[in-house]
Coordinates of N, CA and C and ligand atoms in Angstrom, one line a residue:
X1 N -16.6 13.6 -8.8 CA -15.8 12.4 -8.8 C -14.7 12.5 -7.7
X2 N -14.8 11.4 -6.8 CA -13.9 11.8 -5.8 C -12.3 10.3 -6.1
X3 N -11.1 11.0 -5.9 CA -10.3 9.6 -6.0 C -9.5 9.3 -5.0
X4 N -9.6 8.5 -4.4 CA -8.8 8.1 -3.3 C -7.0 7.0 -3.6
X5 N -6.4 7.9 -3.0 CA -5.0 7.1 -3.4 C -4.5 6.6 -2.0
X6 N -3.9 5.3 -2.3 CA -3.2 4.8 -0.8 C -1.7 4.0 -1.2
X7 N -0.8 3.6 -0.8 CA 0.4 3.1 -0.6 C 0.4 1.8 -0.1
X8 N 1.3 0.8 -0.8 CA 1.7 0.0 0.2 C 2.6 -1.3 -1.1
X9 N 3.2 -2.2 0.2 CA 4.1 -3.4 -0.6 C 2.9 -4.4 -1.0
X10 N 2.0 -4.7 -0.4 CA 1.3 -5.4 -0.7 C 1.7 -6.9 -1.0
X11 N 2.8 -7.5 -0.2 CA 3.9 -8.7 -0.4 C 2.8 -9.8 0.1
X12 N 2.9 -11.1 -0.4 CA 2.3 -12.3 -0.2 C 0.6 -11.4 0.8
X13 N -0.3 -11.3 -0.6 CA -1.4 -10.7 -0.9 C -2.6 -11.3 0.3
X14 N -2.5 -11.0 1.6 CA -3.8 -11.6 2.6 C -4.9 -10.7 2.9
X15 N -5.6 -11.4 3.6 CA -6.8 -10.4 4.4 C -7.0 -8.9 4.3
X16 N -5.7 -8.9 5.5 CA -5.4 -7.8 5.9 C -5.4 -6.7 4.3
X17 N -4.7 -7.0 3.4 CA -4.7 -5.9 2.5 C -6.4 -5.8 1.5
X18 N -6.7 -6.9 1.4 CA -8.0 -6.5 0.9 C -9.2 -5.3 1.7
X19 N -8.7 -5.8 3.3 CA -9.5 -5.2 3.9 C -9.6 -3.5 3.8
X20 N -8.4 -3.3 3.7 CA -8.1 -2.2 3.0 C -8.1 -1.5 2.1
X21 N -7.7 -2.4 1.0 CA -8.5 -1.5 -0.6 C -9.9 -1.5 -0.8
X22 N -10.7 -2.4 0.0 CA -11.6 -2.1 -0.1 C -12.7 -1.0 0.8
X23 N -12.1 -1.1 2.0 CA -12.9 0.0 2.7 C -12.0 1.6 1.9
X24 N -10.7 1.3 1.6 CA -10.5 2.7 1.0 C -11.6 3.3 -0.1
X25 N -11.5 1.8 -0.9 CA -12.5 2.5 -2.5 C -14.0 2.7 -1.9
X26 N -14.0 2.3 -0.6 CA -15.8 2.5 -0.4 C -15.4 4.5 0.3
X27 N -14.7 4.7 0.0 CA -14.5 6.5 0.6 C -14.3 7.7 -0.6
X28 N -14.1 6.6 -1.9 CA -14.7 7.9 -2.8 C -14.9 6.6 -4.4
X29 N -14.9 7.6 -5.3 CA -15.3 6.5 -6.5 C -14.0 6.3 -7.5
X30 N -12.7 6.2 -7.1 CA -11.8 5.5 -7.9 C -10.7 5.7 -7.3
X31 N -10.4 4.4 -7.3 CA -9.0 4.3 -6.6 C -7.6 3.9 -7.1
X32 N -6.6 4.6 -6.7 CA -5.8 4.3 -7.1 C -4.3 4.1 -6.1
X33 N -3.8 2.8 -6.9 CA -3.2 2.1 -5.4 C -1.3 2.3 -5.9
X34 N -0.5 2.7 -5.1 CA 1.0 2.9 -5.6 C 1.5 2.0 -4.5
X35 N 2.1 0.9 -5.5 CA 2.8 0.2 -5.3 C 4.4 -0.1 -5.1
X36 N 4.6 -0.1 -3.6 CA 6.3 -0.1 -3.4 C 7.3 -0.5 -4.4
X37 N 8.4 0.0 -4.9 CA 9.0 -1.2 -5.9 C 9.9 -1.9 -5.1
X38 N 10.7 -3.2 -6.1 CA 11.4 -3.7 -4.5 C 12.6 -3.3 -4.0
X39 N 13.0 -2.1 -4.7 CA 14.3 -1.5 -3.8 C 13.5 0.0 -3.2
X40 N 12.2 -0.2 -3.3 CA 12.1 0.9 -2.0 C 11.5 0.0 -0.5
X41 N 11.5 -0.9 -0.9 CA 11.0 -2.1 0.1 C 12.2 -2.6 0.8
X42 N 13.0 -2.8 -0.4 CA 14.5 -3.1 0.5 C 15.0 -1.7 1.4
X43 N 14.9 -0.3 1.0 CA 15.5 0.6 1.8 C 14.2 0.2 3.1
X44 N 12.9 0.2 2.6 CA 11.9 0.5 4.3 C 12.3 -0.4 5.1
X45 N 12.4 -2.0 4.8 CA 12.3 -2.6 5.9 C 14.0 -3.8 5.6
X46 N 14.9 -3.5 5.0 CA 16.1 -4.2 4.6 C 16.0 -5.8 4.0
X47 N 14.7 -5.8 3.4 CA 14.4 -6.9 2.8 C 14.0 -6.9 1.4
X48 N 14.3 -7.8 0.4 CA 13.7 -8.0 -0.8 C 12.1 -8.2 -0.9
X49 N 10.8 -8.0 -1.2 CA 9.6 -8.7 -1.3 C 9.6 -10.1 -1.6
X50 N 8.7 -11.1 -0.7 CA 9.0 -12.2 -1.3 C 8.3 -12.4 -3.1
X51 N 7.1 -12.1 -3.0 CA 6.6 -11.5 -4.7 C 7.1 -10.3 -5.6
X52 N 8.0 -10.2 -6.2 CA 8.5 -9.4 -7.0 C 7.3 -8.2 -7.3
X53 N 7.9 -6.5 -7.9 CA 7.1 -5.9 -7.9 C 5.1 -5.8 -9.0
X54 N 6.5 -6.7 -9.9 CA 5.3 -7.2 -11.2 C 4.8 -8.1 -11.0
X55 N 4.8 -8.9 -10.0 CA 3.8 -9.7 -9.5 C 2.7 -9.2 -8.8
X56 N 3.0 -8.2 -8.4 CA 2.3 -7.6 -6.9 C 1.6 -6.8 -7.2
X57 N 2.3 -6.1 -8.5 CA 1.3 -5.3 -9.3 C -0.1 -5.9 -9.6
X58 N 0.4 -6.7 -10.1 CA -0.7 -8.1 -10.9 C -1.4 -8.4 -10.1
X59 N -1.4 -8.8 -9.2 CA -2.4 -9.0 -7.9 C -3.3 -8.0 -7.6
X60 N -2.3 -6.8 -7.0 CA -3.8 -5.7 -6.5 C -4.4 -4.9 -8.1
X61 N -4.2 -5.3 -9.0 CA -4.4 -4.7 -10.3 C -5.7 -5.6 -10.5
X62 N -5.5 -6.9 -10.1 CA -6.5 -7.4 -10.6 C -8.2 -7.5 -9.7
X63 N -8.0 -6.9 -9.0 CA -9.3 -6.7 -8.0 C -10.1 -5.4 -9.0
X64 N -11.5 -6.0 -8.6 CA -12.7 -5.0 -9.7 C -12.4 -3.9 -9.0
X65 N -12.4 -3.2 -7.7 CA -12.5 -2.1 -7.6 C -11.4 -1.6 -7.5
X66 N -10.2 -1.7 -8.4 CA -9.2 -1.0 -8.1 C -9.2 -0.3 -9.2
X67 N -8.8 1.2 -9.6 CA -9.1 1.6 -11.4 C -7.6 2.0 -11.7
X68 N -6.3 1.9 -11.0 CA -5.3 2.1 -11.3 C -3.9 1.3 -10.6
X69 N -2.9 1.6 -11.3 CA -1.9 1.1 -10.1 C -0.7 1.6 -10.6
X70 N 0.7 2.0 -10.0 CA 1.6 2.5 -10.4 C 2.8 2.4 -9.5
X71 N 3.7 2.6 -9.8 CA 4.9 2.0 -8.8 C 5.4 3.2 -8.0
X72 N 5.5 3.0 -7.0 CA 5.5 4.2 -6.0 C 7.3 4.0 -5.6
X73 N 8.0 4.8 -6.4 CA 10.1 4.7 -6.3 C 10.5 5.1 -5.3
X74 N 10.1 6.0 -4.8 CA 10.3 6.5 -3.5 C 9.2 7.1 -2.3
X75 N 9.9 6.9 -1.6 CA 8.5 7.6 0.3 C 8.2 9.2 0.1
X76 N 9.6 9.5 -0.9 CA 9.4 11.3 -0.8 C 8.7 11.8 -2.1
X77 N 8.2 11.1 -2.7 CA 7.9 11.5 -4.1 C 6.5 11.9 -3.3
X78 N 5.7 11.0 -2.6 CA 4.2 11.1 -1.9 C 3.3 12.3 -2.5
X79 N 3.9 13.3 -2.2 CA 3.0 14.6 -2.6 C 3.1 15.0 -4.1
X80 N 4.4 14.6 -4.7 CA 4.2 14.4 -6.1 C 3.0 13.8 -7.0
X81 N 2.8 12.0 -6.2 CA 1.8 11.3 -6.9 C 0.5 11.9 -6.5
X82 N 0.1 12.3 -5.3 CA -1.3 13.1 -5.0 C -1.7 13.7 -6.1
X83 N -0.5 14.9 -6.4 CA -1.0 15.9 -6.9 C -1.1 15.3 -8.5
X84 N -0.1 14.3 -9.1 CA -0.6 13.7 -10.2 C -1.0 13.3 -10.8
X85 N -1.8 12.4 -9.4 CA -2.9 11.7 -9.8 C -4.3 12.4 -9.1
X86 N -4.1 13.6 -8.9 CA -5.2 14.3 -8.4 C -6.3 13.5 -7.2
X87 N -5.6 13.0 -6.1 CA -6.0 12.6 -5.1 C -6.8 13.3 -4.7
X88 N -8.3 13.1 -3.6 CA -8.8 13.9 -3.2 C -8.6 13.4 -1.4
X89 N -8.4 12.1 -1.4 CA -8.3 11.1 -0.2 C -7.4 10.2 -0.3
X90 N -6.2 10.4 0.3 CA -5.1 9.5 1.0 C -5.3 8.9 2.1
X91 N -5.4 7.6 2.0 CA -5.7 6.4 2.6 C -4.5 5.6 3.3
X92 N -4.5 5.1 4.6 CA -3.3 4.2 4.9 C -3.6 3.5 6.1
X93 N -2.9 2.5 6.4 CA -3.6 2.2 7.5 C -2.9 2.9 8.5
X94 N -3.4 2.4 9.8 CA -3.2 3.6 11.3 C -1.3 2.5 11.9
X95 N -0.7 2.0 10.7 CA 0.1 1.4 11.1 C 1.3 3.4 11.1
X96 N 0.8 3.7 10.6 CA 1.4 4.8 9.8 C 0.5 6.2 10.2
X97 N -0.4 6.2 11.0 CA -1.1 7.5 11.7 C 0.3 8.8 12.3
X98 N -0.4 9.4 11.2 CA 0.2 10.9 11.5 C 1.7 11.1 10.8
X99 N 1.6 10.1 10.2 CA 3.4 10.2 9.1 C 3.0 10.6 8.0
X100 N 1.3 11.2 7.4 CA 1.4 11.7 6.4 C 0.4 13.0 6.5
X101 N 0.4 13.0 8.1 CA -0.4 14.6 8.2 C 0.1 16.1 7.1
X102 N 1.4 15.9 7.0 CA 1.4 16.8 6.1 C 1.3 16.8 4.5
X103 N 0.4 16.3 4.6 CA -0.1 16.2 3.1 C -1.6 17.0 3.7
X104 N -2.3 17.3 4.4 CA -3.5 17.8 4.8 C -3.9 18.9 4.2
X105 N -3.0 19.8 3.4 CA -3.2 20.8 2.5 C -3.4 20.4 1.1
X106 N -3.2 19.4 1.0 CA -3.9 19.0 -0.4 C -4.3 17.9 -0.7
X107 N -4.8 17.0 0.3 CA -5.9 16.1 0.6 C -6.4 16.2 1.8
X108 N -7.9 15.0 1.8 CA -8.2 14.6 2.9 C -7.1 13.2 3.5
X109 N -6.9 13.6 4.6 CA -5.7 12.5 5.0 C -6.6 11.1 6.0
X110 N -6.5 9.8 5.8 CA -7.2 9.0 6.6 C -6.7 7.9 6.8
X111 N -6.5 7.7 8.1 CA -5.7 6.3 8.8 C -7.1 5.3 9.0
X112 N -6.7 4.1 8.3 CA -8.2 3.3 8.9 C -7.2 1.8 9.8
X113 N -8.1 1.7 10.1 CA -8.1 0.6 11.6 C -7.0 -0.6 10.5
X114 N -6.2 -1.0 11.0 CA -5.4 -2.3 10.6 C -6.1 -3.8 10.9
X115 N -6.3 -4.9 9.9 CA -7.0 -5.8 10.1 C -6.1 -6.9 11.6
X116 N -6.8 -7.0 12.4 CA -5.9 -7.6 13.8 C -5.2 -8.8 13.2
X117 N -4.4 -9.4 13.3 CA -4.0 -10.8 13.6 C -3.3 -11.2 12.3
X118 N -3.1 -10.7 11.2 CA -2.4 -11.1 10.1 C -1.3 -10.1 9.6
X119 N -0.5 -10.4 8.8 CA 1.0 -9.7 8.6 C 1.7 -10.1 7.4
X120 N 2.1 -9.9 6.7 CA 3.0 -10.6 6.0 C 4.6 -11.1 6.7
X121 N 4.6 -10.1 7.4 CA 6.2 -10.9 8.1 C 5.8 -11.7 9.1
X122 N 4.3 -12.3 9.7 CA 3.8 -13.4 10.1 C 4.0 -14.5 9.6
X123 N 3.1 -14.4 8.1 CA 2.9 -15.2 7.2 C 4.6 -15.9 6.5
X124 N 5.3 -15.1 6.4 CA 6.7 -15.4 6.5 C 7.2 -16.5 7.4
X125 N 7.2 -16.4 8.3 CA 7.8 -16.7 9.4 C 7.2 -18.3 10.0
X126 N 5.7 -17.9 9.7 CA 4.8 -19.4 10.0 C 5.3 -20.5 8.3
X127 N 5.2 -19.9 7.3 CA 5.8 -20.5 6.0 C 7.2 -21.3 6.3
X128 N 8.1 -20.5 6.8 CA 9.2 -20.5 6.9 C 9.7 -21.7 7.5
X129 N 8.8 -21.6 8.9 CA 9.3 -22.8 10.3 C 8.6 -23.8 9.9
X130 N 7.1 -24.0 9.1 CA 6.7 -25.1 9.1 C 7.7 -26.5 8.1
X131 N 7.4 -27.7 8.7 CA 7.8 -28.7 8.3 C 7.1 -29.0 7.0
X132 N 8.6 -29.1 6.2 CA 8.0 -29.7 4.8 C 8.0 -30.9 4.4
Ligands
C2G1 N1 -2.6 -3.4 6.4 C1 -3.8 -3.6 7.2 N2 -3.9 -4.7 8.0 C2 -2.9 -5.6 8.0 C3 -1.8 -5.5 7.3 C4 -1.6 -4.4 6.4 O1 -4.7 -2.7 7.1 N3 -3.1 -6.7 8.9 C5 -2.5 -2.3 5.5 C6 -1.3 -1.4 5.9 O2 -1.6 -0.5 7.0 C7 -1.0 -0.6 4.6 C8 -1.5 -1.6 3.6 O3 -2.2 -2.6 4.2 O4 -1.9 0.6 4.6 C9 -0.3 -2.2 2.9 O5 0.5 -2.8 3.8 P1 2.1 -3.1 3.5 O6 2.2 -3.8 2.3 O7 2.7 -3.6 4.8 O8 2.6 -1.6 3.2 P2 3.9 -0.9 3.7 O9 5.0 -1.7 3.3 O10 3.7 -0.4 5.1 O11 3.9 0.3 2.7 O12 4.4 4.7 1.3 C10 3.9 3.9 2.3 C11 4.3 2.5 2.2 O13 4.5 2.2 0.8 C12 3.4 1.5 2.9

């Protein structure tokens, strides 16, 4: 049984993130996804999520191939949750290539290709300016 674990905010839920849990869960047979909470979201990027964390849970929780979810408090805990949740494959996208090489001693570590053209702080921004 292999499990693959990956990170992320997962904020106003598009494309781009599906494309991701799902080619992650196609690299071993359970996956398990840690979810930013929103004051580790406010320290990474100095913003609140626009979906709260128990929303966002709720969302990537409810996709068939996901078998777990859990809230990820901090960036430095990382090797904590691998090892707790017995990760065999850390997963992330290549937005983030080589910021988790050192984890390579106790997983397989794997950047996959970022979906082109969508964002959440796009989707923001186009929400934002459009005329209501
Ligand atoms: N992603 C993607 N394609 C996009 C947008 C996002 O493949 N067009 C991927 C990111 O590379 C990331 C995942 O979707 O692997 C989640 O993206 P974010 O919610 O932006 O995650 P982030 O805030 O970068 O959190 O500990 C690491 C962090 O928690 C990652």
């Amino acid at each position: 049984m292999k499990t693959v674990i990956t990170f992320g905010t997962f904020d106003v839920f598009h494309v781009g993130h599906v494309n991701i849990l799902q080619r992650a869960a196609s690299l071993g047979d359970a996956l398990i996804v840690g979810i930013s909470t929103d004051e580790l979201n406010f320290c990474k990027k100095q913003r609140y999520p626009i979906y709260n964390q128990r929303d966002r849970m709720k969302i990537v929780n409810g996709m068939r191939y996901i078998n777990l979810c859990f809230f990820e408090e901090s960036l430095e805990q990382k090797r904590e949750y691998i090892l707790k949740y017995d990760a065999d494959v850390l997963v992330m996208g290549d937005d983030w290539k080589g910021r988790f090489d050192e984890f390579k001693d106790i997983c397989e570590v794997v950047y996959l290709e970022r979906t082109p053209s969508v964002s959440t702080t796009q989707l923001i921004e186009v929400i934002s300016s459009s005329d209501r």
